[in-house]
Amino acid sequence: SSAHGFNEIMAARRGSKEKVFNDRNRKVFRKSISHTEVGFSIFFVVFTAAMGWWFLAQRDNFDPGERDISMEVLNEQSVKDNLYRPPLLRWIEPGTVQAATGAAPDLGIIPTGILVDGWQVPGRLEEFDNTNLYEKIDGQEVQYKSFGFQHLYFVGFEKPDATLEVSLELYDMSEFKNALGIFAAQKSEGAQIRKQGGSYYYLRPASGFGMTGKFYYKFVGNNDHPAVHDLVMNFVGAFEPTASTGETAPFGFGVLAGDLGIGLETVEYQREDVFQYDFAKDFWFGKFDANADMRVFLHQEVSEVAAAELFGKIVEEHKYDYTVESEAGNNVVLKHDFLKTFATLNQKGTLVYGVENAPDAATATSTLQRVQGVLLDEAKGLFTQAAAPLADAPAEEAEAAGTH
C-alpha cells in the first residue's frame, strides 16, 4: 500500500543519517580534459621545480655589493646628529700647588672675585646662543629673542656652610636698550630700583635682578638668606667695570629718565609690535606716577619724512578704536571708544610722541605740555643732542654697603 511504501522511505532516510562516510563512488561528469589545462599543469610543475632548483643554487651565492645600498647613498640620506661633546678642561699637573689647593674655576666674563665668604662653584660655566637657548629656557625663549638676545652665560654657586644654592643667568642682549627692555618686561611689581655706578638692580626674597650696559642678569637662590643678597651685591660691584664699554644711553631713555625725571622703575622699552602694530618699533614709555595707568611715549625716526609717515599710520590705525576729539596738523587728541580714556599723538621733526591712558582730556593736555616743554625746547638741542651717559640717569642710589 502507499502508506507502507512511505514508511519504508522514511526509515531509509533515518538510516542514512547514521552514516559518517559516503561509500558510493564519485562520478566523473566531464567527458574530456582540455589541452590548455594539461599544458598549464605541466608548465606549473616545471616552473615550481625550476624555482626550487634556483633557490638551492643561489643559497651561498651572495654579493653585498650588488644588493646592499651603497655607503654614498646612506650618507646622503642620513640625518646629521650633533652629539654632545663635553668642553675641554684645563690640565692640572698632579702634585702641584694648583692640584693641592684647587685651581680657580673658569667663569668666563663673570668675575671670580665674587667667590668670597665661602661661596663656591660646584659645576662649570654653561653657554647658550640663539641656536640652543630653548634647552635652558624653552618657555621664555621667544621673549628674550624679541629683545635682541645674543648669548646666555649660566653658572651655579653654593655655600655649603649655609646649605645655599644660587643660579646666575647672565644675558648678553647686544644693546643697552634691549637689556632695559627685558629688565622692564620681567620686573616684579613694586620693585624698588637701585643704582650703583652704571648698574640698575633690585632685590627680592632669595633673588636679585639687574642690568649693566648690554647685560641683564638674574640671581635665584633656594633660600631667603642675607648671603644671597651679599652675592648679588658683590657681583654688581665687580661686574660693572667689566661690562662698562662707555656706551651712552639712547635718546629716548635720556629724555624720559633724564630731562623729564621719570623714575627708572616705570621706564620701559618696546622693541617691536608697539600698540600691537607690526610697523611700529623702537618706542620708549614712562610714567610720571607709578601707580597710574597714564604714560608718555617717545620715538625718534631716522628722518622727518619717516616720522611723518609713521605718525600718519598710527593715527589711521587708532581710529578703529578711538574717536578723534581734535586734530590740528600733527597734533591729535583721541578718546577710546570702550575704555573712555584719552590719548594724544604728536609729531615734530624726527620725533613721534604722545600720551595714552589719560583719565580725561585736561590731564592728557597738561601732561603733553609738560613733555613738549622739554622736547620742543630747541635751545636745549634735544633734537640733535648726544645721549646722556648711562650713569647720569636718575635712580635711587644704592644703600650703604651691608644694608639691603
CSV table of C-alpha atoms in Angstrom, one decimal:
chain,number,residue,atom,x,y,z
A,1,SER,CA,0.0,0.0,0.0
A,2,SER,CA,1.0,3.6,-0.3
A,3,ALA,CA,1.3,4.1,3.4
A,4,HIS,CA,3.6,1.1,3.7
A,5,GLY,CA,5.8,2.5,0.9
A,6,PHE,CA,6.0,5.9,2.6
A,7,ASN,CA,7.2,4.3,5.9
A,8,GLU,CA,9.9,2.4,4.1
A,9,ILE,CA,11.2,5.6,2.5
A,10,MET,CA,11.3,7.4,5.9
A,11,ALA,CA,13.0,4.6,7.6
A,12,ALA,CA,15.7,4.6,4.8
A,13,ARG,CA,16.3,8.3,5.2
A,14,ARG,CA,16.6,7.9,9.0
A,15,GLY,CA,19.1,5.1,8.5
A,16,SER,CA,21.2,7.2,6.0
A,17,LYS,CA,21.8,9.9,8.7
A,18,GLU,CA,23.7,7.4,10.8
A,19,LYS,CA,26.5,7.1,8.1
A,20,VAL,CA,29.7,9.1,8.5
A,21,PHE,CA,31.3,8.4,5.1
A,22,ASN,CA,29.6,8.0,1.8
A,23,ASP,CA,30.6,4.7,0.4
A,24,ARG,CA,29.4,5.5,-3.1
A,25,ASN,CA,32.0,6.1,-5.8
A,26,ARG,CA,32.3,9.6,-7.2
A,27,LYS,CA,31.0,10.1,-10.7
A,28,VAL,CA,33.1,11.9,-13.2
A,29,PHE,CA,30.8,14.2,-15.2
A,30,ARG,CA,33.4,15.7,-17.5
A,31,LYS,CA,34.0,13.6,-20.7
A,32,SER,CA,37.4,15.1,-21.5
A,33,ILE,CA,40.2,17.5,-20.2
A,34,SER,CA,41.2,20.4,-22.4
A,35,HIS,CA,44.7,20.8,-23.8
A,36,THR,CA,45.1,24.2,-22.2
A,37,GLU,CA,44.6,22.7,-18.7
A,38,VAL,CA,47.0,19.9,-19.4
A,39,GLY,CA,49.6,22.4,-20.7
A,40,PHE,CA,49.3,24.8,-17.7
A,41,SER,CA,49.6,21.9,-15.3
A,42,ILE,CA,52.8,20.7,-17.0
A,43,PHE,CA,54.2,24.3,-17.0
A,44,PHE,CA,53.3,24.9,-13.3
A,45,VAL,CA,55.1,21.7,-12.2
A,46,VAL,CA,58.2,22.6,-14.3
A,47,PHE,CA,58.2,26.2,-13.1
A,48,THR,CA,57.9,25.2,-9.4
A,49,ALA,CA,60.8,22.7,-9.8
A,50,ALA,CA,63.0,25.3,-11.6
A,51,MET,CA,62.4,27.8,-8.8
A,52,GLY,CA,63.3,25.3,-6.1
A,53,TRP,CA,66.5,24.4,-8.0
A,54,TRP,CA,67.3,28.1,-8.4
A,55,PHE,CA,66.8,28.8,-4.7
A,56,LEU,CA,69.1,25.9,-3.8
A,57,ALA,CA,71.7,27.0,-6.3
A,58,GLN,CA,71.8,30.7,-5.1
A,59,ARG,CA,71.9,29.8,-1.4
A,60,ASP,CA,75.6,30.7,-1.0
A,61,ASN,CA,76.0,32.9,-4.0
A,62,PHE,CA,75.5,36.4,-2.3
A,63,ASP,CA,77.4,39.6,-3.2
A,64,PRO,CA,76.6,42.5,-0.9
A,65,GLY,CA,78.0,45.0,-3.5
A,66,GLU,CA,75.1,44.1,-5.8
A,67,ARG,CA,72.2,44.0,-3.4
A,68,ASP,CA,73.0,46.3,-0.5
A,69,ILE,CA,72.6,50.2,-0.5
A,70,SER,CA,75.9,51.9,-1.1
A,71,MET,CA,77.5,53.9,1.7
A,72,GLU,CA,77.3,57.0,-0.5
A,73,VAL,CA,73.5,56.8,-0.7
A,74,LEU,CA,73.3,56.1,3.0
A,75,ASN,CA,75.4,59.2,3.8
A,76,GLU,CA,73.3,61.4,1.5
A,77,GLN,CA,70.1,60.4,3.2
A,78,SER,CA,71.3,60.3,6.8
A,79,VAL,CA,70.3,62.9,9.4
A,80,LYS,CA,73.1,64.8,11.0
A,81,ASP,CA,73.1,64.3,14.7
A,82,ASN,CA,75.1,66.8,16.8
A,83,LEU,CA,76.1,64.7,19.7
A,84,TYR,CA,77.1,66.5,22.9
A,85,ARG,CA,80.8,66.9,23.3
A,86,PRO,CA,82.0,68.0,26.7
A,87,PRO,CA,84.2,71.0,26.8
A,88,LEU,CA,87.9,70.6,27.4
A,89,LEU,CA,89.2,71.2,30.9
A,90,ARG,CA,92.5,72.8,31.7
A,91,TRP,CA,95.1,70.2,32.6
A,92,ILE,CA,96.4,70.5,36.2
A,93,GLU,CA,99.6,68.6,36.9
A,94,PRO,CA,99.2,66.2,39.8
A,95,GLY,CA,101.3,67.2,42.8
A,96,THR,CA,101.4,70.9,42.0
A,97,VAL,CA,100.1,73.7,44.3
A,98,GLN,CA,97.1,74.2,42.0
A,99,ALA,CA,96.2,70.5,42.3
A,100,ALA,CA,96.5,70.6,46.1
A,101,THR,CA,94.6,73.8,46.7
A,102,GLY,CA,92.2,73.7,43.7
A,103,ALA,CA,92.5,75.9,40.7
A,104,ALA,CA,90.2,78.9,40.3
A,105,PRO,CA,87.2,78.0,38.2
A,106,ASP,CA,86.9,79.3,34.7
A,107,LEU,CA,83.9,81.6,34.8
A,108,GLY,CA,84.5,83.5,31.5
A,109,ILE,CA,83.3,87.1,31.8
A,110,ILE,CA,81.8,86.5,35.3
A,111,PRO,CA,84.3,87.9,37.8
A,112,THR,CA,85.8,85.3,40.1
A,113,GLY,CA,86.2,88.0,42.8
A,114,ILE,CA,82.6,87.3,43.9
A,115,LEU,CA,83.7,83.9,45.3
A,116,VAL,CA,84.3,85.1,48.9
A,117,ASP,CA,82.7,84.3,52.2
A,118,GLY,CA,82.6,80.6,51.4
A,119,TRP,CA,80.9,80.8,48.0
A,120,GLN,CA,82.0,78.0,45.6
A,121,VAL,CA,81.3,76.9,42.0
A,122,PRO,CA,80.3,73.2,42.1
A,123,GLY,CA,79.9,72.8,38.3
A,124,ARG,CA,81.1,74.6,35.2
A,125,LEU,CA,80.1,77.6,33.2
A,126,GLU,CA,77.4,76.8,30.6
A,127,GLU,CA,76.9,78.9,27.5
A,128,PHE,CA,73.9,79.2,25.1
A,129,ASP,CA,73.2,81.2,22.0
A,130,ASN,CA,70.3,81.6,19.5
A,131,THR,CA,70.6,78.1,18.3
A,132,ASN,CA,70.2,76.3,21.6
A,133,LEU,CA,68.6,78.8,24.0
A,134,TYR,CA,65.5,76.6,24.2
A,135,GLU,CA,67.5,74.0,26.0
A,136,LYS,CA,67.8,76.3,29.0
A,137,ILE,CA,64.6,78.5,29.0
A,138,ASP,CA,62.2,77.0,26.5
A,139,GLY,CA,59.2,78.8,27.9
A,140,GLN,CA,60.7,82.3,27.6
A,141,GLU,CA,62.9,81.9,24.5
A,142,VAL,CA,60.7,84.0,22.3
A,143,GLN,CA,60.6,86.9,24.7
A,144,TYR,CA,64.3,87.1,25.0
A,145,LYS,CA,64.9,86.8,21.3
A,146,SER,CA,62.3,89.6,20.7
A,147,PHE,CA,64.6,91.9,22.6
A,148,GLY,CA,67.8,91.1,20.6
A,149,PHE,CA,69.2,88.2,22.7
A,150,GLN,CA,72.8,87.2,21.8
A,151,HIS,CA,74.3,85.0,24.4
A,152,LEU,CA,73.5,83.4,27.8
A,153,TYR,CA,76.1,82.5,30.5
A,154,PHE,CA,74.8,80.2,33.2
A,155,VAL,CA,76.6,79.1,36.4
A,156,GLY,CA,75.6,77.8,39.8
A,157,PHE,CA,77.0,78.8,43.2
A,158,GLU,CA,76.9,77.1,46.5
A,159,LYS,CA,77.7,78.0,50.1
A,160,PRO,CA,78.0,74.6,51.9
A,161,ASP,CA,78.1,76.0,55.5
A,162,ALA,CA,74.7,77.6,55.0
A,163,THR,CA,73.3,75.0,52.6
A,164,LEU,CA,72.6,77.7,50.0
A,165,GLU,CA,72.5,77.2,46.2
A,166,VAL,CA,72.2,80.1,43.8
A,167,SER,CA,72.0,80.1,40.0
A,168,LEU,CA,73.1,83.1,37.8
A,169,GLU,CA,71.8,83.7,34.4
A,170,LEU,CA,73.7,86.5,32.6
A,171,TYR,CA,72.2,87.6,29.2
A,172,ASP,CA,74.1,89.5,26.5
A,173,MET,CA,71.3,91.5,24.9
A,174,SER,CA,73.5,93.2,22.4
A,175,GLU,CA,72.5,96.8,23.3
A,176,PHE,CA,71.6,98.8,26.4
A,177,LYS,CA,68.0,99.5,25.3
A,178,ASN,CA,67.4,95.7,24.7
A,179,ALA,CA,68.8,94.9,28.2
A,180,LEU,CA,66.5,97.6,29.7
A,181,GLY,CA,63.6,96.3,27.6
A,182,ILE,CA,63.8,92.7,29.1
A,183,PHE,CA,64.6,94.2,32.5
A,184,ALA,CA,61.4,96.2,32.5
A,185,ALA,CA,59.4,93.4,31.0
A,186,GLN,CA,60.3,91.0,33.7
A,187,LYS,CA,60.4,93.5,36.6
A,188,SER,CA,58.4,92.5,39.7
A,189,GLU,CA,55.5,94.7,40.6
A,190,GLY,CA,56.5,97.2,43.2
A,191,ALA,CA,60.2,96.6,42.8
A,192,GLN,CA,62.4,99.4,44.1
A,193,ILE,CA,65.2,100.1,41.5
A,194,ARG,CA,68.6,100.8,42.9
A,195,LYS,CA,71.6,102.3,41.1
A,196,GLN,CA,75.3,101.6,41.6
A,197,GLY,CA,77.7,103.1,39.1
A,198,GLY,CA,76.2,102.1,35.7
A,199,SER,CA,74.2,99.2,37.2
A,200,TYR,CA,70.5,99.2,37.9
A,201,TYR,CA,69.1,96.4,40.0
A,202,TYR,CA,66.6,95.4,42.7
A,203,LEU,CA,66.5,92.7,45.3
A,204,ARG,CA,63.7,90.3,46.1
A,205,PRO,CA,63.5,87.4,48.6
A,206,ALA,CA,66.2,84.9,47.8
A,207,SER,CA,66.9,86.6,44.5
A,208,GLY,CA,68.2,89.7,42.7
A,209,PHE,CA,67.8,91.1,39.2
A,210,GLY,CA,69.5,93.9,37.3
A,211,MET,CA,71.2,95.2,34.2
A,212,THR,CA,74.6,96.7,33.3
A,213,GLY,CA,75.2,98.1,29.9
A,214,LYS,CA,74.0,95.5,27.4
A,215,PHE,CA,73.8,92.7,30.1
A,216,TYR,CA,70.8,91.6,32.0
A,217,TYR,CA,71.2,89.2,35.0
A,218,LYS,CA,69.1,87.1,37.3
A,219,PHE,CA,70.2,85.5,40.6
A,220,VAL,CA,67.8,82.9,42.1
A,221,GLY,CA,68.5,81.1,45.4
A,222,ASN,CA,67.0,78.2,47.2
A,223,ASN,CA,66.5,80.0,50.4
A,224,ASP,CA,65.9,83.6,51.6
A,225,HIS,CA,69.2,84.3,53.3
A,226,PRO,CA,71.2,87.5,53.6
A,227,ALA,CA,74.2,85.8,52.0
A,228,VAL,CA,72.2,85.6,48.7
A,229,HIS,CA,71.9,89.4,48.6
A,230,ASP,CA,75.6,89.7,49.5
A,231,LEU,CA,76.5,87.6,46.5
A,232,VAL,CA,74.3,89.8,44.3
A,233,MET,CA,75.9,93.0,45.6
A,234,ASN,CA,79.4,91.5,45.1
A,235,PHE,CA,78.5,90.8,41.5
A,236,VAL,CA,77.1,94.3,40.9
A,237,GLY,CA,80.3,95.9,42.2
A,238,ALA,CA,82.7,93.6,40.4
A,239,PHE,CA,80.9,93.2,37.1
A,240,GLU,CA,80.0,96.8,36.4
A,241,PRO,CA,83.6,97.8,35.5
A,242,THR,CA,83.9,94.7,33.3
A,243,ALA,CA,80.7,95.4,31.4
A,244,SER,CA,81.2,99.1,31.0
A,245,THR,CA,82.1,100.0,27.4
A,246,GLY,CA,81.5,103.7,27.6
A,247,GLU,CA,78.1,103.2,25.8
A,248,THR,CA,75.8,106.2,26.2
A,249,ALA,CA,72.1,105.9,26.9
A,250,PRO,CA,69.7,106.0,23.9
A,251,PHE,CA,68.0,109.3,23.2
A,252,GLY,CA,64.6,108.2,24.4
A,253,PHE,CA,66.0,106.9,27.7
A,254,GLY,CA,67.9,110.1,28.3
A,255,VAL,CA,64.8,112.3,27.7
A,256,LEU,CA,62.4,110.2,29.9
A,257,ALA,CA,64.8,109.3,32.8
A,258,GLY,CA,66.9,112.4,32.5
A,259,ASP,CA,65.1,115.6,31.2
A,260,LEU,CA,61.6,114.6,32.3
A,261,GLY,CA,62.8,113.0,35.6
A,262,ILE,CA,60.7,109.8,35.2
A,263,GLY,CA,61.8,107.1,37.7
A,264,LEU,CA,63.6,104.1,36.1
A,265,GLU,CA,61.1,101.7,37.7
A,266,THR,CA,58.5,102.9,35.2
A,267,VAL,CA,60.7,103.4,32.1
A,268,GLU,CA,60.2,100.7,29.5
A,269,TYR,CA,61.5,100.0,26.0
A,270,GLN,CA,59.4,98.1,23.4
A,271,ARG,CA,61.4,96.9,20.5
A,272,GLU,CA,58.6,95.7,18.2
A,273,ASP,CA,54.8,95.5,17.9
A,274,VAL,CA,54.2,98.8,19.6
A,275,PHE,CA,50.5,99.4,20.2
A,276,GLN,CA,50.2,95.9,18.6
A,277,TYR,CA,51.1,97.4,15.2
A,278,ASP,CA,53.8,95.4,13.4
A,279,PHE,CA,55.1,98.6,11.7
A,280,ALA,CA,55.7,100.4,15.0
A,281,LYS,CA,59.1,99.7,16.5
A,282,ASP,CA,61.6,101.1,18.9
A,283,PHE,CA,59.4,103.1,21.3
A,284,TRP,CA,60.2,104.3,24.9
A,285,PHE,CA,57.5,104.6,27.6
A,286,GLY,CA,57.4,106.1,31.1
A,287,LYS,CA,55.1,107.1,33.9
A,288,PHE,CA,55.2,110.2,36.0
A,289,ASP,CA,53.0,108.4,38.5
A,290,ALA,CA,54.0,104.8,39.0
A,291,ASN,CA,50.5,104.0,40.4
A,292,ALA,CA,48.6,105.4,37.5
A,293,ASP,CA,47.8,103.9,34.1
A,294,MET,CA,48.7,107.0,32.1
A,295,ARG,CA,52.1,107.0,30.5
A,296,VAL,CA,54.0,109.0,27.9
A,297,PHE,CA,55.8,107.6,24.9
A,298,LEU,CA,58.6,108.7,22.6
A,299,HIS,CA,60.1,107.5,19.4
A,300,GLN,CA,62.9,109.0,17.2
A,301,GLU,CA,62.9,108.2,13.5
A,302,VAL,CA,65.8,108.5,11.1
A,303,SER,CA,64.3,111.4,9.2
A,304,GLU,CA,61.4,113.9,9.4
A,305,VAL,CA,59.7,112.2,6.4
A,306,ALA,CA,59.8,108.8,8.1
A,307,ALA,CA,58.5,110.3,11.3
A,308,ALA,CA,55.5,111.9,9.5
A,309,GLU,CA,54.8,108.6,7.7
A,310,LEU,CA,54.8,106.7,10.9
A,311,PHE,CA,52.6,109.3,12.6
A,312,GLY,CA,50.0,109.0,9.9
A,313,LYS,CA,49.9,105.2,10.1
A,314,ILE,CA,49.4,105.2,13.8
A,315,VAL,CA,46.6,107.8,13.6
A,316,GLU,CA,44.8,105.8,10.9
A,317,GLU,CA,45.1,102.6,13.0
A,318,HIS,CA,44.0,104.3,16.2
A,319,LYS,CA,40.8,105.5,14.5
A,320,TYR,CA,39.5,101.9,14.6
A,321,ASP,CA,39.4,102.1,18.5
A,322,TYR,CA,39.4,105.8,19.1
A,323,THR,CA,37.3,108.8,18.2
A,324,VAL,CA,39.2,111.9,17.2
A,325,GLU,CA,38.3,114.7,19.6
A,326,SER,CA,40.5,117.4,18.0
A,327,GLU,CA,43.1,117.5,15.2
A,328,ALA,CA,45.5,120.3,14.4
A,329,GLY,CA,48.2,119.4,12.0
A,330,ASN,CA,50.4,116.8,13.6
A,331,ASN,CA,48.7,117.1,16.9
A,332,VAL,CA,45.7,114.8,17.5
A,333,VAL,CA,43.6,114.2,20.7
A,334,LEU,CA,41.6,110.9,20.8
A,335,LYS,CA,39.1,109.2,23.1
A,336,HIS,CA,39.0,105.4,23.4
A,337,ASP,CA,35.5,104.1,22.4
A,338,PHE,CA,35.3,101.5,25.1
A,339,LEU,CA,37.8,102.4,27.8
A,340,LYS,CA,36.8,106.1,27.6
A,341,THR,CA,40.4,107.1,28.2
A,342,PHE,CA,42.2,109.9,26.3
A,343,ALA,CA,45.4,109.8,24.2
A,344,THR,CA,47.4,112.2,22.2
A,345,LEU,CA,49.5,111.6,19.1
A,346,ASN,CA,52.1,114.2,18.1
A,347,GLN,CA,54.9,114.6,15.6
A,348,LYS,CA,57.6,117.2,15.5
A,349,GLY,CA,60.7,116.8,13.4
A,350,THR,CA,62.1,113.3,13.7
A,351,LEU,CA,60.1,112.7,16.9
A,352,VAL,CA,56.8,110.8,17.4
A,353,TYR,CA,55.5,111.2,20.9
A,354,GLY,CA,52.3,111.5,23.0
A,355,VAL,CA,50.3,110.4,26.0
A,356,GLU,CA,48.0,107.4,26.5
A,357,ASN,CA,45.5,106.1,29.1
A,358,ALA,CA,44.8,109.6,30.5
A,359,PRO,CA,41.6,109.8,32.6
A,360,ASP,CA,40.4,113.0,30.9
A,361,ALA,CA,41.3,115.4,28.1
A,362,ALA,CA,42.6,118.1,30.5
A,363,THR,CA,45.0,115.6,32.1
A,364,ALA,CA,46.2,114.4,28.7
A,365,THR,CA,46.7,118.0,27.5
A,366,SER,CA,48.6,119.2,30.7
A,367,THR,CA,50.8,116.1,30.5
A,368,LEU,CA,51.5,116.7,26.9
A,369,GLN,CA,52.5,120.3,27.6
A,370,ARG,CA,55.0,119.0,30.2
A,371,VAL,CA,56.5,116.7,27.7
A,372,GLN,CA,56.6,119.3,24.9
A,373,GLY,CA,58.2,121.7,27.3
A,374,VAL,CA,61.3,119.5,27.1
A,375,LEU,CA,61.1,118.1,23.6
A,376,LEU,CA,60.3,121.4,21.8
A,377,ASP,CA,62.9,123.5,23.7
A,378,GLU,CA,65.2,123.7,20.8
A,379,ALA,CA,67.6,125.9,22.8
A,380,LYS,CA,68.4,122.7,24.7
A,381,GLY,CA,69.2,121.0,21.5
A,382,LEU,CA,67.2,117.8,22.3
A,383,PHE,CA,66.6,117.1,18.6
A,384,THR,CA,70.3,116.6,18.0
A,385,GLN,CA,72.0,116.3,21.4
A,386,ALA,CA,74.2,113.3,22.1
A,387,ALA,CA,72.6,110.8,24.5
A,388,ALA,CA,73.4,111.3,28.2
A,389,PRO,CA,75.9,108.8,29.8
A,390,LEU,CA,74.3,105.9,31.4
A,391,ALA,CA,75.5,106.9,34.9
A,392,ASP,CA,73.8,110.3,34.6
A,393,ALA,CA,70.2,108.9,34.5
A,394,PRO,CA,68.5,109.5,37.9
A,395,ALA,CA,67.7,106.5,40.0
A,396,GLU,CA,67.5,105.6,43.7
A,397,GLU,CA,71.1,105.4,44.9
A,398,ALA,CA,72.2,102.0,46.4
A,399,GLU,CA,72.0,101.7,50.1
A,400,ALA,CA,75.2,101.7,52.1
A,401,ALA,CA,77.3,98.6,51.8
A,402,GLY,CA,76.0,95.8,54.0
A,403,THR,CA,72.4,97.0,54.0
A,404,HIS,CA,69.7,95.7,51.7
